[in-house]
Backbone as JSON, one array per atom type, in Angstrom:
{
  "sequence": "XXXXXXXXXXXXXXXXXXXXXXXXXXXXXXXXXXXXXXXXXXXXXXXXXXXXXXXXXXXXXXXXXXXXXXXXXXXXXXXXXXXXXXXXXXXXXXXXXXXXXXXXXXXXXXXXXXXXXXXXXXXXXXXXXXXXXXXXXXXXXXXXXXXXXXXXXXXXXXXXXXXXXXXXXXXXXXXXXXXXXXXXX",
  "N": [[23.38, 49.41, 108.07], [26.48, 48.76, 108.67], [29.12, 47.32, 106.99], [30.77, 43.87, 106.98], [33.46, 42.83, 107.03], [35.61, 39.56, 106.16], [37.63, 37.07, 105.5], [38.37, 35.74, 101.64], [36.97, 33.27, 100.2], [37.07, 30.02, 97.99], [34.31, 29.88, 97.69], [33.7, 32.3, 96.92], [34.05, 33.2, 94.71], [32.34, 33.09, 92.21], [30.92, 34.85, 92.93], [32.39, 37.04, 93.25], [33.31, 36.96, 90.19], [31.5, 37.73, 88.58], [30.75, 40.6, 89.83], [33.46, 42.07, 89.1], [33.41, 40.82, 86.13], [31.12, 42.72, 85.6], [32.37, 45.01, 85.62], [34.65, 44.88, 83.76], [33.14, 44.32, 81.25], [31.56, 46.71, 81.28], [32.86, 48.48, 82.35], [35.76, 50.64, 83.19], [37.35, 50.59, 84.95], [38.87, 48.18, 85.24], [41.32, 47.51, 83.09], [41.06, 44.77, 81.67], [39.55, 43.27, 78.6], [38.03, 40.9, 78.34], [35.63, 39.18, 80.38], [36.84, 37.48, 82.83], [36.37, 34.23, 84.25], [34.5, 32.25, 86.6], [36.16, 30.12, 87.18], [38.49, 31.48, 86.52], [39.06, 33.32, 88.29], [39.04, 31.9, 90.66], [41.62, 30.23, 90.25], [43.36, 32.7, 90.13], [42.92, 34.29, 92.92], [43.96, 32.12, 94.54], [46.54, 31.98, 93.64], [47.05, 34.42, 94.9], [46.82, 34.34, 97.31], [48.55, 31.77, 97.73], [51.02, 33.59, 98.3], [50.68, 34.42, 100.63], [49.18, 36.34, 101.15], [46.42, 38.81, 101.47], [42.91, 38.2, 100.28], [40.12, 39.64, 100.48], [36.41, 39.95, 101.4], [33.72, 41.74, 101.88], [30.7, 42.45, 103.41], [27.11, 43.55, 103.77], [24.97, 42.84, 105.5], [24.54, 40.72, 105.19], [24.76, 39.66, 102.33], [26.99, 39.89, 99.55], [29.1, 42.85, 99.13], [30.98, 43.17, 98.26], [34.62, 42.89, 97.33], [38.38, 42.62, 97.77], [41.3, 42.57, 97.56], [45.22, 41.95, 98.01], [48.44, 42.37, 95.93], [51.49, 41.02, 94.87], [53.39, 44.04, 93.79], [55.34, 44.09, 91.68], [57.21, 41.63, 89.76], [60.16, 41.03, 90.34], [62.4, 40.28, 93.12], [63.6, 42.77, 94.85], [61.55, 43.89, 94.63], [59.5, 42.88, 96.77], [58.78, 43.74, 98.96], [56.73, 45.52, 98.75], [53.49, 46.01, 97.73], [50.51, 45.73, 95.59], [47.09, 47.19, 95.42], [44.16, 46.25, 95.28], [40.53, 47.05, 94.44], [36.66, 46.12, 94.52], [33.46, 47.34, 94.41], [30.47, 46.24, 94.77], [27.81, 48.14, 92.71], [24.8, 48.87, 94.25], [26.23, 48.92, 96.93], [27.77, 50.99, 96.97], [29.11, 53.75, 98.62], [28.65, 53.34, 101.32], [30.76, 52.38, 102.86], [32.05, 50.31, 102.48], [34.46, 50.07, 100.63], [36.16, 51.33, 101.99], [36.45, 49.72, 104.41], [37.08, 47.65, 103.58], [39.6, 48.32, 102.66], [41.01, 49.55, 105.05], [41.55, 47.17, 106.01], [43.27, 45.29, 104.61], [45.64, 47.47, 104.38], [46.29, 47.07, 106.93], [47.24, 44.38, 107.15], [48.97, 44.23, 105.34], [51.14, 46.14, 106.6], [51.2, 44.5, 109.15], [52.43, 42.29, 108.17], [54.77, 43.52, 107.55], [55.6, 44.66, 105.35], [56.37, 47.31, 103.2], [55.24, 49.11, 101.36], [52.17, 50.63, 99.99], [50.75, 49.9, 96.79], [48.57, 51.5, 94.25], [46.86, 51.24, 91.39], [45.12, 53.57, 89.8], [42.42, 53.61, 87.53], [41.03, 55.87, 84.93], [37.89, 56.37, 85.49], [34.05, 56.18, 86.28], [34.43, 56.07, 88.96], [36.48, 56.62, 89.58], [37.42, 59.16, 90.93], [36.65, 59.46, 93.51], [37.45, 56.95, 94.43], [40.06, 57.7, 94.09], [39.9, 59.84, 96.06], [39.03, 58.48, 99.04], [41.56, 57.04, 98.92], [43.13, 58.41, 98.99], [42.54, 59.95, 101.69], [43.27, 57.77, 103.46], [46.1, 57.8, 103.4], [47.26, 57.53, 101.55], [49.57, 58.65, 98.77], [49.59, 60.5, 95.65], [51.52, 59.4, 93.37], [52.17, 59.85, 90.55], [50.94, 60.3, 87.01], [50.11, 57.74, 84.66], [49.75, 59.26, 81.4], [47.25, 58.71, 79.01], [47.12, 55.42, 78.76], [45.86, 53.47, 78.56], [43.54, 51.75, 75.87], [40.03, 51.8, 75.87], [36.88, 50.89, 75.22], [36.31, 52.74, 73.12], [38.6, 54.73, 73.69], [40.64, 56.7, 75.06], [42.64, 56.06, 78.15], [43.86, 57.94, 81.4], [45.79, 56.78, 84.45], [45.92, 57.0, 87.57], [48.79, 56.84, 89.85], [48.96, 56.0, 92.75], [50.47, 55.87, 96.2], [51.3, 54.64, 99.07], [53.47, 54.92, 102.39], [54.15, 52.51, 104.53], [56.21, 52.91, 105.95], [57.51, 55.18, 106.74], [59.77, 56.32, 107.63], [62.23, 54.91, 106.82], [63.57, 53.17, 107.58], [65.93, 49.6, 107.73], [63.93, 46.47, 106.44], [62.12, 44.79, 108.45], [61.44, 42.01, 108.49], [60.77, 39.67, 106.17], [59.15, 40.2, 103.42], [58.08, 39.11, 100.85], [57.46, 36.07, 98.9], [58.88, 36.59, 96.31], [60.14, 35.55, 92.72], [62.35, 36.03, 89.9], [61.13, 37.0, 87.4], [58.9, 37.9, 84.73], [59.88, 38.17, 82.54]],
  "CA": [[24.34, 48.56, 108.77], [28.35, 48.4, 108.65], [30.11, 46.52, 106.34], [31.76, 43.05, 107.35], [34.7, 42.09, 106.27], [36.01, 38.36, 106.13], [38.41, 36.49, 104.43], [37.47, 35.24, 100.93], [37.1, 31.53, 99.95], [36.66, 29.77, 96.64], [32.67, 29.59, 97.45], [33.04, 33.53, 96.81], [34.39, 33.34, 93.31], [31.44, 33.6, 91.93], [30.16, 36.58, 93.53], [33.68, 37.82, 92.91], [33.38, 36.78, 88.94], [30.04, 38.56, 88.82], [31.03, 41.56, 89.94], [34.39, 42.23, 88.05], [32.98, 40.46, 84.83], [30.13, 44.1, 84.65], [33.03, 46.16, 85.37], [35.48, 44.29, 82.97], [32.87, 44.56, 80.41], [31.26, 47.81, 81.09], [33.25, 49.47, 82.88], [37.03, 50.98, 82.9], [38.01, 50.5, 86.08], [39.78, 46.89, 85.07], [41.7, 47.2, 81.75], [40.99, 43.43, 80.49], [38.41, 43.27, 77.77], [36.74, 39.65, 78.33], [35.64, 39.13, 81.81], [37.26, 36.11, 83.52], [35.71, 33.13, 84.06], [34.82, 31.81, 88.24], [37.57, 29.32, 87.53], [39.93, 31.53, 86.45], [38.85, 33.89, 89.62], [39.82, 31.12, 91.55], [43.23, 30.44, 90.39], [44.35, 34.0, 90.7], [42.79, 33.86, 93.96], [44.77, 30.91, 95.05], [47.86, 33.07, 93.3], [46.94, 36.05, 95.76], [47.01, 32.97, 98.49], [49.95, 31.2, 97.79], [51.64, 34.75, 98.31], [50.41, 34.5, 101.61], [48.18, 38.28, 101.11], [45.01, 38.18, 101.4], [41.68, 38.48, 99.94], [38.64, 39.61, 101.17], [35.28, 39.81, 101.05], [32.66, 42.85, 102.57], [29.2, 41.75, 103.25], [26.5, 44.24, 104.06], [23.42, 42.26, 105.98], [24.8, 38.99, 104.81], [24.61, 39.86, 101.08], [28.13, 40.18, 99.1], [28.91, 43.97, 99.18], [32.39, 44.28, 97.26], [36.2, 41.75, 97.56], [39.61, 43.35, 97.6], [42.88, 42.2, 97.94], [46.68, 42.6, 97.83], [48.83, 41.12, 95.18], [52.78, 41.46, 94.39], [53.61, 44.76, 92.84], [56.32, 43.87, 90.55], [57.65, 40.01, 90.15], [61.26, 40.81, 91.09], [62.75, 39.7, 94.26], [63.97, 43.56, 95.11], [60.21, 44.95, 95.22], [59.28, 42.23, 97.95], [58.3, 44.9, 100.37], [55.37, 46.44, 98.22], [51.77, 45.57, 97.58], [49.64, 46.44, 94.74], [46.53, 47.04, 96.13], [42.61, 45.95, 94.14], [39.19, 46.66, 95.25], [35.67, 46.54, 93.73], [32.52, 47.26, 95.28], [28.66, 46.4, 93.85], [27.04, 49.32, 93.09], [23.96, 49.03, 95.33], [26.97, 48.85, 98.45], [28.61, 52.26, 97.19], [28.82, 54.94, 99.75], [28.13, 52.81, 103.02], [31.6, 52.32, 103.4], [32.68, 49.09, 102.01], [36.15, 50.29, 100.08], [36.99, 52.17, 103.83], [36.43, 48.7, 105.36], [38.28, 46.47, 102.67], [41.2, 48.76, 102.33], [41.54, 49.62, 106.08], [42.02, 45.63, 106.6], [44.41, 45.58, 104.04], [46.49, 47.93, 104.93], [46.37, 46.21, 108.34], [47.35, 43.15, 106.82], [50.11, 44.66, 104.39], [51.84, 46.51, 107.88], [51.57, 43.24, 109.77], [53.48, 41.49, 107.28], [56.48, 43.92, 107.35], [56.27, 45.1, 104.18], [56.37, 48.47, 103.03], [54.75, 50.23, 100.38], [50.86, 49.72, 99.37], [50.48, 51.18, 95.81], [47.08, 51.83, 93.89], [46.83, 52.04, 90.17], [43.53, 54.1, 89.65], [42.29, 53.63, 86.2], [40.17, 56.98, 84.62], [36.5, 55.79, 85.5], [33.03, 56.7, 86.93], [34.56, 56.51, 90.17], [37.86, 57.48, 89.98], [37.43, 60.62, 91.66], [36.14, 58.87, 94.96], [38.5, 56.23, 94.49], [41.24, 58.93, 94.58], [39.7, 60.73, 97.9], [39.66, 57.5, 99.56], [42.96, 56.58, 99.03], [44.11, 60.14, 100.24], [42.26, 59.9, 103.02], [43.6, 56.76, 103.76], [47.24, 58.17, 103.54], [48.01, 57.52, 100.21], [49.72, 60.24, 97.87], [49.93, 60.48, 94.51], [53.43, 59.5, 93.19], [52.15, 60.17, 89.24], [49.36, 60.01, 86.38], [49.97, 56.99, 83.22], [48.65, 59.06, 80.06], [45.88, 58.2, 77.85], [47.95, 54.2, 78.56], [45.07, 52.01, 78.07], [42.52, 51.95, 75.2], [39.28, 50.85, 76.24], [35.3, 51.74, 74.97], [36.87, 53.66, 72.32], [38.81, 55.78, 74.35], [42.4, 56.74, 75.64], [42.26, 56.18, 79.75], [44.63, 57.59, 82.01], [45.6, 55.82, 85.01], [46.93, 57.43, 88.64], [49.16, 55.54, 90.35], [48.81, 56.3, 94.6], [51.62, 55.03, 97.18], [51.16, 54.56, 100.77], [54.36, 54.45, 102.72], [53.98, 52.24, 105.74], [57.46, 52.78, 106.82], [58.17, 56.69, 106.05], [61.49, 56.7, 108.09], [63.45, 54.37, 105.81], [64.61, 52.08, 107.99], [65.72, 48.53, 106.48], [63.28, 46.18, 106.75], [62.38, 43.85, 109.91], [60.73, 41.21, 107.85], [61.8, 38.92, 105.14], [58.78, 39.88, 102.51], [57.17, 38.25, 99.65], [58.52, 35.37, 98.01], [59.11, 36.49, 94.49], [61.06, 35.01, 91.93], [63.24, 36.79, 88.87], [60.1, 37.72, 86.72], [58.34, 37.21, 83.82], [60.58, 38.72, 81.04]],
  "C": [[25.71, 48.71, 108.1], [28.54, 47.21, 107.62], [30.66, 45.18, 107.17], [32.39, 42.96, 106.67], [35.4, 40.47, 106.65], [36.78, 37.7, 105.42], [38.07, 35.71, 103.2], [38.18, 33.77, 101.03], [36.67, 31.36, 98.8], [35.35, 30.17, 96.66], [32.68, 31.36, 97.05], [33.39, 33.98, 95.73], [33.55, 33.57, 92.11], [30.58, 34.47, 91.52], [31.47, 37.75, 92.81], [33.77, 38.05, 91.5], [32.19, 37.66, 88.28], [30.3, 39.85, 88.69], [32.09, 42.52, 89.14], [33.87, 42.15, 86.6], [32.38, 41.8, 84.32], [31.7, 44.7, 84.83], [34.29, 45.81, 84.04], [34.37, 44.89, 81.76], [31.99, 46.14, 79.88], [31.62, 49.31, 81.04], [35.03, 50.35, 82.75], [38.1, 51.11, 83.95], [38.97, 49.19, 85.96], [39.88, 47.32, 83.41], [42.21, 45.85, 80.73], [39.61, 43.63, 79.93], [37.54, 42.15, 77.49], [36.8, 39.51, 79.75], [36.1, 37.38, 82.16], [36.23, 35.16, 84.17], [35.75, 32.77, 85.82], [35.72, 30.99, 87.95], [38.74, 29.97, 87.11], [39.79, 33.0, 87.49], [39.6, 33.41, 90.83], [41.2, 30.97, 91.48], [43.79, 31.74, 90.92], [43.76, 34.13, 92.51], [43.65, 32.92, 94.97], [46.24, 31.19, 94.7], [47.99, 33.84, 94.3], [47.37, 34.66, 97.16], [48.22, 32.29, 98.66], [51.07, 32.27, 98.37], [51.51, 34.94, 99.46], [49.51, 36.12, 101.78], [47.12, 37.87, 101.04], [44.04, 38.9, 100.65], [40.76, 38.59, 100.47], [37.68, 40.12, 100.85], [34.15, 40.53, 102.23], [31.27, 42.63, 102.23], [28.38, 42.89, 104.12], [24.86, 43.39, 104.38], [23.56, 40.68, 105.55], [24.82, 38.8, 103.35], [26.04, 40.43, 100.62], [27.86, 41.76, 99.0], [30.28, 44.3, 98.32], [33.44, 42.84, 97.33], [37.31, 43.48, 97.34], [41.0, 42.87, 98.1], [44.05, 42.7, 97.61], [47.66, 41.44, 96.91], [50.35, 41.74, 95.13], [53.11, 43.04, 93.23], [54.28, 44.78, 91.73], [57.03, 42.35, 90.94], [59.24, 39.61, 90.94], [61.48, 41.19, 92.31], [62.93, 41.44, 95.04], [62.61, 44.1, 95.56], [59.0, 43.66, 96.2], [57.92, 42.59, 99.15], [57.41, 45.16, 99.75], [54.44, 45.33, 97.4], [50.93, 46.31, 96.53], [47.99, 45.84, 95.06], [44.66, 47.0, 95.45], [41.24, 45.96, 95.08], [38.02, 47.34, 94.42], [34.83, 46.28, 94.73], [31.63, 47.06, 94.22], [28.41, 47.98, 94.12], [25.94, 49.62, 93.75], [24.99, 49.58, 96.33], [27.61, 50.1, 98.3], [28.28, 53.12, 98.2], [28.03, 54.39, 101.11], [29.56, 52.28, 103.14], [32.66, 51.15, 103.38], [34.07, 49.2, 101.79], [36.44, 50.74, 101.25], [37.23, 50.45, 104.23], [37.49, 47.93, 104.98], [40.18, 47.11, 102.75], [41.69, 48.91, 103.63], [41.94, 48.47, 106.51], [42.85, 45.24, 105.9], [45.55, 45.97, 104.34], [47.17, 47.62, 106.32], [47.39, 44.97, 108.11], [48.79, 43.5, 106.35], [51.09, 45.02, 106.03], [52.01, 44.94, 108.85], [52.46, 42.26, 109.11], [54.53, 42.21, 106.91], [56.72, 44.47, 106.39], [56.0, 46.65, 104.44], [55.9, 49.89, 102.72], [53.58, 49.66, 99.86], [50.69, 50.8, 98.13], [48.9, 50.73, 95.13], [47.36, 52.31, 92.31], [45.35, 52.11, 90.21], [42.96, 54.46, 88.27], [41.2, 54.71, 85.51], [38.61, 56.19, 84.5], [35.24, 56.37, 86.03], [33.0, 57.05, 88.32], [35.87, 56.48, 90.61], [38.3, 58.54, 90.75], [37.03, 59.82, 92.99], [37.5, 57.78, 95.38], [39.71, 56.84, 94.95], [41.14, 59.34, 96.04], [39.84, 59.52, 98.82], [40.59, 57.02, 100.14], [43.88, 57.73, 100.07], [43.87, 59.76, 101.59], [42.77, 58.85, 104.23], [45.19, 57.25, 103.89], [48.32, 58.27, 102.59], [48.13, 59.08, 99.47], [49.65, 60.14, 96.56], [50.9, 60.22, 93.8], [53.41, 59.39, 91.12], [51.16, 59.64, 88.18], [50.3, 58.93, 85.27], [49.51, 57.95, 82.04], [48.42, 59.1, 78.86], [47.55, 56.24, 77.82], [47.33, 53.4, 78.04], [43.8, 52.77, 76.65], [41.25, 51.05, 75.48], [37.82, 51.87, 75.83], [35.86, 52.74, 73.97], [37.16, 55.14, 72.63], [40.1, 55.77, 75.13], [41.66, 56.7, 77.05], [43.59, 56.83, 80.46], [44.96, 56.83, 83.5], [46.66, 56.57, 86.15], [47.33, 56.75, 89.17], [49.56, 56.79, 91.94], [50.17, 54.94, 95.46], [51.0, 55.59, 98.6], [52.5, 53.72, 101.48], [54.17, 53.83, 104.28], [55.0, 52.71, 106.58], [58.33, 54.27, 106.32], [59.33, 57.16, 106.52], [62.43, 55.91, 107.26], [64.3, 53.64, 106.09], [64.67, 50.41, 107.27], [64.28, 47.93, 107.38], [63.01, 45.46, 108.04], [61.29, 42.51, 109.31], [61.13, 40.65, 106.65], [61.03, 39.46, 103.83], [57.94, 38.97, 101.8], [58.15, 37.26, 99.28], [58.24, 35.37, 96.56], [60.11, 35.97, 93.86], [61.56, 36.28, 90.91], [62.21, 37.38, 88.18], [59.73, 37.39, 85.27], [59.19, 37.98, 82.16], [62.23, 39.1, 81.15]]
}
């Protein structure tokens, strides 16, 4: 069976904390080293929300299958227009199509809201290479590698960073954006 996709809700923080937490602690695909806590799932959740972007949540037979959402790429007001773009799947749900589903509604989402640019940092992992084809396939390019940035498992990582231009003619925008503020430094 197909993938659903649906919008997430606190009740899926959980599932969401679960999932991240193995890859946080096993894995290298997220470069934090204690896995976050369901309440602090939720806040950033409710961060990604306030932002008006969304989160969602891919269910395969009625059983959680992955989340993925879109968050502010950079805090100042100028990068508005662009989306930095997160998605984890369970590993049972790999290769039935989940990340296609999550990211194609995304990208849906990101274009309906006017903005611009969906970028992808892809962190050196077990499924980095898929992750990559994906993204291509999806329309994203490459726009340059991080390396060896992060240290993680006793080990330099590097880290590709993918752009997807919604709006490849360059006209201004027709949409007001994100509401960001000045930034954190």
């Amino acid at each position: 069976m197909s993938p659903t996709v649906r919008p997430a809700a606190p009740a899926d923080m959980g599932a969401v904390a679960r999932l991240y937490g193995r890859e946080v602690a096993g894995g290298t695909a997220s470069f934090e080293l204690e896995p976050p806590t369901p309440a602090e799932m939720t806040a950033r959740f409710l961060a990604v929300r306030d932002k008006d972007l969304p989160w969602l949540v891919a269910e395969i037979d009625g059983a959680f299958a992955g989340y993925a959402y879109l968050s502010p790429f950079r805090p100042r007001a100028a990068y508005r227009y662009g989306v930095e773009v997160s998605v984890y799947v369970e590993e049972a749900a790999r290769g039935r199509g989940v990340a296609r589903a999550l990211m194609t509604a995304l990208i849906d989402a990101a274009r309906d809201r006017g903005l611009r640019h969906v970028i992808a940092a892809i962190s050196q992992s077990a499924t980095s290479d898929a992750s990559i084809a994906l993204h291509r396939s999806l329309g994203f390019d490459t726009a340059g590698v991080y390396r060896q940035v992060g240290w993680k498992h006793d080990r330099w990582l590097d880290v590709t960073l993918m752009q997807l231009d919604l709006s490849p003619d360059g006209a201004p925008p027709t949409a007001e954006g994100l509401r960001l503020g000045g930034g954190l430094a």
